[in-house]
Amino acid sequence: MQTDGPPDGVPGRTRGPRVAELALCGVLATALLLSAVEAIAQPAAPWWPFVWQNAWTLSAVTLGCWAVLRITEKADARDAERRDGTPPQHGPASQDRDDEPPSQCSGP
């Protein structure tokens, strides 16, 4: 069992963007859950608007952090490609033989 890379099998990914992705998913799920509670139960607690609004604010901040980390990761991959002269690995989809021309089908 390999435990040194991310579970999606892409070897070039760093830990920062992966953690930010997971945090973004968790924060968005929480914000959506709180929105559902707001729509259905309409809580009257005085602290509720603070919690509900700040969940969405935190999701925007997390999205910004993820975007910066992802842009940095892509720039590092491009720099590594220029240094090595090899294209970066993009996972299983890169092995689909996209560079081959489509086969000619003889239709009716």
Backbone as CSV, one residue per row, in Angstrom:
resi,resn,N_x,N_y,N_z,CA_x,CA_y,CA_z,C_x,C_y,C_z
1,MET,0.843,-1.177,0.000,0.000,0.000,0.000,0.886,1.237,0.000
2,GLN,0.669,2.103,-0.970,1.459,3.309,-1.099,0.776,4.431,-0.324
3,THR,1.529,5.079,0.577,0.928,6.131,1.397,1.624,7.471,1.244
4,ASP,2.618,7.579,0.344,3.363,8.821,0.251,2.748,9.842,-0.700
5,GLY,1.748,9.485,-1.472,1.129,10.414,-2.407,-0.351,10.584,-2.123
6,PRO,-0.976,11.478,-2.861,-2.409,11.670,-2.686,-3.183,10.464,-3.189
7,PRO,-4.395,10.256,-2.695,-5.156,9.076,-3.065,-5.604,9.045,-4.514
8,ASP,-5.615,10.181,-5.205,-6.067,10.164,-6.590,-4.998,9.686,-7.558
9,GLY,-3.804,9.380,-7.053,-2.775,8.765,-7.865,-1.965,9.712,-8.719
10,VAL,-2.143,10.999,-8.586,-1.372,11.949,-9.370,-0.092,12.246,-8.602
11,PRO,1.069,11.793,-9.104,2.285,11.907,-8.327,2.811,13.322,-8.180
12,GLY,2.491,14.242,-9.084,3.077,15.567,-9.043,2.386,16.539,-8.109
13,ARG,1.311,16.144,-7.489,0.566,17.080,-6.653,1.217,17.228,-5.298
14,THR,1.189,18.447,-4.805,1.747,18.714,-3.489,0.647,18.656,-2.450
15,ARG,1.044,18.637,-1.228,0.092,18.467,-0.137,-0.754,19.716,0.105
16,GLY,-0.205,20.908,-0.073,-0.932,22.148,0.219,-2.236,22.301,-0.527
17,PRO,-2.220,22.223,-1.857,-3.487,22.340,-2.585,-4.472,21.221,-2.250
18,ARG,-3.974,20.028,-1.980,-4.853,18.905,-1.637,-5.570,19.176,-0.308
19,VAL,-4.834,19.666,0.678,-5.441,19.990,1.975,-6.433,21.139,1.811
20,ALA,-6.072,22.127,0.994,-6.981,23.253,0.760,-8.256,22.791,0.059
21,GLU,-8.145,21.824,-0.870,-9.337,21.277,-1.518,-10.265,20.616,-0.511
22,LEU,-9.672,19.819,0.362,-10.485,19.134,1.372,-11.129,20.133,2.335
23,ALA,-10.369,21.156,2.727,-10.925,22.183,3.613,-12.051,22.942,2.918
24,LEU,-11.855,23.253,1.643,-12.894,23.958,0.886,-14.165,23.126,0.801
25,CYS,-14.021,21.838,0.532,-15.199,20.965,0.474,-15.926,20.932,1.822
26,GLY,-15.174,20.830,2.898,-15.779,20.787,4.231,-16.484,22.088,4.582
27,VAL,-15.855,23.210,4.281,-16.442,24.512,4.600,-17.692,24.751,3.749
28,LEU,-17.632,24.392,2.470,-18.818,24.564,1.625,-19.965,23.659,2.072
29,ALA,-19.645,22.439,2.467,-20.690,21.540,2.963,-21.332,22.103,4.227
30,THR,-20.518,22.650,5.100,-21.043,23.252,6.331,-21.924,24.457,6.013
31,ALA,-21.461,25.304,5.091,-22.249,26.485,4.728,-23.582,26.085,4.095
32,LEU,-23.555,25.062,3.248,-24.810,24.601,2.643,-25.752,24.000,3.683
33,LEU,-25.200,23.250,4.622,-26.015,22.684,5.693,-26.637,23.790,6.544
34,LEU,-25.850,24.799,6.879,-26.380,25.915,7.664,-27.442,26.687,6.879
35,SER,-27.277,26.783,5.570,-28.296,27.447,4.751,-29.598,26.650,4.738
36,ALA,-29.473,25.337,4.705,-30.673,24.502,4.760,-31.382,24.667,6.103
37,VAL,-30.605,24.714,7.175,-31.201,24.931,8.502,-31.874,26.298,8.545
38,GLU,-31.232,27.300,7.973,-31.798,28.654,7.934,-33.120,28.662,7.168
39,ALA,-33.181,27.948,6.055,-34.384,27.946,5.230,-35.519,27.152,5.860
40,ILE,-35.183,26.045,6.510,-36.220,25.164,7.040,-36.634,25.550,8.452
41,ALA,-35.668,25.697,9.352,-35.981,25.907,10.766,-36.092,27.371,11.160
42,GLN,-35.462,28.251,10.433,-35.426,29.679,10.732,-35.121,29.940,12.212
43,PRO,-33.902,29.599,12.644,-33.538,29.776,14.054,-33.607,31.240,14.484
44,ALA,-34.015,31.451,15.734,-34.162,32.809,16.261,-33.062,33.162,17.258
45,ALA,-32.051,32.328,17.385,-30.967,32.611,18.331,-30.231,33.870,17.893
46,PRO,-29.816,34.699,18.851,-29.161,35.960,18.478,-27.803,35.755,17.798
47,TRP,-27.162,34.651,18.033,-25.861,34.387,17.429,-25.962,33.718,16.066
48,TRP,-27.147,33.273,15.659,-27.307,32.526,14.411,-26.856,33.295,13.164
49,PRO,-27.257,34.564,12.981,-26.807,35.270,11.770,-25.283,35.350,11.664
50,PHE,-24.619,35.479,12.788,-23.155,35.528,12.792,-22.570,34.209,12.270
51,VAL,-23.079,33.093,12.760,-22.581,31.777,12.349,-22.888,31.528,10.878
52,TRP,-24.109,31.792,10.474,-24.539,31.504,9.107,-23.773,32.344,8.088
53,GLN,-23.637,33.631,8.344,-22.937,34.507,7.405,-21.436,34.236,7.381
54,ASN,-20.865,33.941,8.525,-19.424,33.700,8.561,-19.047,32.364,7.940
55,ALA,-19.954,31.425,7.874,-19.664,30.181,7.159,-19.447,30.469,5.678
56,TRP,-20.254,31.340,5.098,-20.075,31.697,3.694,-18.841,32.567,3.503
57,THR,-18.546,33.434,4.452,-17.331,34.238,4.368,-16.100,33.342,4.425
58,LEU,-16.125,32.359,5.306,-15.009,31.427,5.412,-14.851,30.608,4.135
59,SER,-15.955,30.278,3.477,-15.848,29.533,2.219,-15.188,30.391,1.141
60,ALA,-15.484,31.676,1.103,-14.842,32.562,0.129,-13.342,32.692,0.413
61,VAL,-12.981,32.801,1.666,-11.565,32.891,2.038,-10.840,31.595,1.699
62,THR,-11.472,30.462,1.979,-10.870,29.170,1.672,-10.713,28.994,0.168
63,LEU,-11.695,29.438,-0.603,-11.604,29.362,-2.052,-10.426,30.191,-2.563
64,GLY,-10.244,31.376,-2.003,-9.108,32.213,-2.391,-7.776,31.562,-2.074
65,CYS,-7.674,30.955,-0.891,-6.431,30.260,-0.515,-6.163,29.088,-1.452
66,TRP,-7.199,28.315,-1.761,-7.022,27.184,-2.664,-6.579,27.664,-4.044
67,ALA,-7.181,28.747,-4.536,-6.833,29.255,-5.869,-5.364,29.676,-5.919
68,VAL,-4.894,30.356,-4.889,-3.491,30.775,-4.853,-2.572,29.555,-4.815
69,LEU,-2.891,28.584,-3.983,-2.062,27.385,-3.903,-2.075,26.606,-5.215
70,ARG,-3.218,26.527,-5.866,-3.324,25.784,-7.123,-2.550,26.478,-8.237
71,ILE,-2.635,27.812,-8.297,-1.882,28.565,-9.299,-0.385,28.374,-9.084
72,THR,0.034,28.406,-7.833,1.448,28.186,-7.515,1.880,26.778,-7.907
73,GLU,1.021,25.795,-7.650,1.338,24.416,-8.010,1.478,24.265,-9.525
74,LYS,0.586,24.875,-10.281,0.663,24.789,-11.733,1.905,25.498,-12.266
75,ALA,2.264,26.634,-11.677,3.476,27.336,-12.099,4.712,26.495,-11.808
76,ASP,4.745,25.835,-10.661,5.869,24.958,-10.337,5.956,23.791,-11.311
77,ALA,4.808,23.255,-11.718,4.802,22.150,-12.679,5.323,22.612,-14.036
78,ARG,4.939,23.831,-14.443,5.441,24.362,-15.708,6.943,24.591,-15.654
79,ASP,7.427,25.102,-14.521,8.868,25.309,-14.365,9.618,23.986,-14.410
80,ALA,9.072,22.972,-13.761,9.710,21.656,-13.774,9.707,21.079,-15.182
81,GLU,8.640,21.328,-15.934,8.567,20.835,-17.309,9.634,21.506,-18.167
82,ARG,9.844,22.784,-17.975,10.868,23.498,-18.748,12.266,22.997,-18.398
83,ARG,12.488,22.711,-17.123,13.807,22.227,-16.692,14.075,20.824,-17.206
84,ASP,13.088,19.948,-17.083,13.280,18.543,-17.425,13.021,18.251,-18.897
85,GLY,12.176,19.023,-19.509,11.805,18.758,-20.882,10.768,17.655,-21.015
86,THR,10.197,17.217,-19.897,9.171,16.180,-19.928,7.840,16.782,-19.522
87,PRO,6.766,16.345,-20.146,5.451,16.873,-19.754,5.068,16.368,-18.373
88,PRO,4.319,17.166,-17.601,3.885,16.718,-16.278,2.873,15.599,-16.387
89,GLN,2.823,14.761,-15.376,1.870,13.658,-15.335,0.519,14.192,-14.892
90,HIS,-0.532,13.805,-15.590,-1.876,14.259,-15.246,-2.778,13.114,-14.815
91,GLY,-2.211,11.998,-14.460,-3.006,10.881,-13.986,-3.425,9.951,-15.099
92,PRO,-4.401,9.097,-14.827,-4.817,8.082,-15.786,-5.360,8.650,-17.094
93,ALA,-5.923,9.839,-17.067,-6.498,10.416,-18.279,-5.425,10.724,-19.317
94,SER,-4.159,10.893,-18.900,-3.101,11.212,-19.851,-2.704,9.996,-20.673
95,GLN,-3.180,8.826,-20.325,-2.833,7.613,-21.036,-3.924,7.204,-22.033
96,ASP,-4.812,8.114,-22.390,-5.946,7.792,-23.254,-5.625,7.856,-24.737
97,ARG,-4.402,8.118,-25.101,-3.971,8.231,-26.495,-4.757,9.323,-27.212
98,ASP,-4.814,10.508,-26.609,-5.523,11.622,-27.223,-4.806,12.146,-28.458
99,ASP,-3.528,11.806,-28.614,-2.767,12.332,-29.726,-2.997,11.559,-31.024
100,GLU,-3.653,10.399,-30.970,-3.928,9.623,-32.164,-5.135,10.191,-32.902
101,PRO,-5.081,10.185,-34.219,-6.244,10.687,-34.974,-7.402,9.714,-34.841
102,PRO,-8.638,10.208,-34.931,-9.785,9.320,-34.814,-9.832,8.367,-35.997
103,SER,-10.303,7.164,-35.738,-10.396,6.182,-36.814,-11.543,6.557,-37.757
104,GLN,-11.361,6.226,-39.005,-12.390,6.536,-40.009,-13.463,5.476,-39.970
105,CYS,-14.678,5.885,-39.805,-15.810,4.962,-39.793,-16.455,4.994,-41.172
106,SER,-16.754,3.842,-41.675,-17.445,3.797,-42.961,-18.945,3.708,-42.688
107,GLY,-19.622,4.766,-42.986,-21.054,4.854,-42.717,-21.863,4.357,-43.892
108,PRO,-23.167,4.324,-43.767,-24.030,3.855,-44.852,-24.034,4.805,-46.026
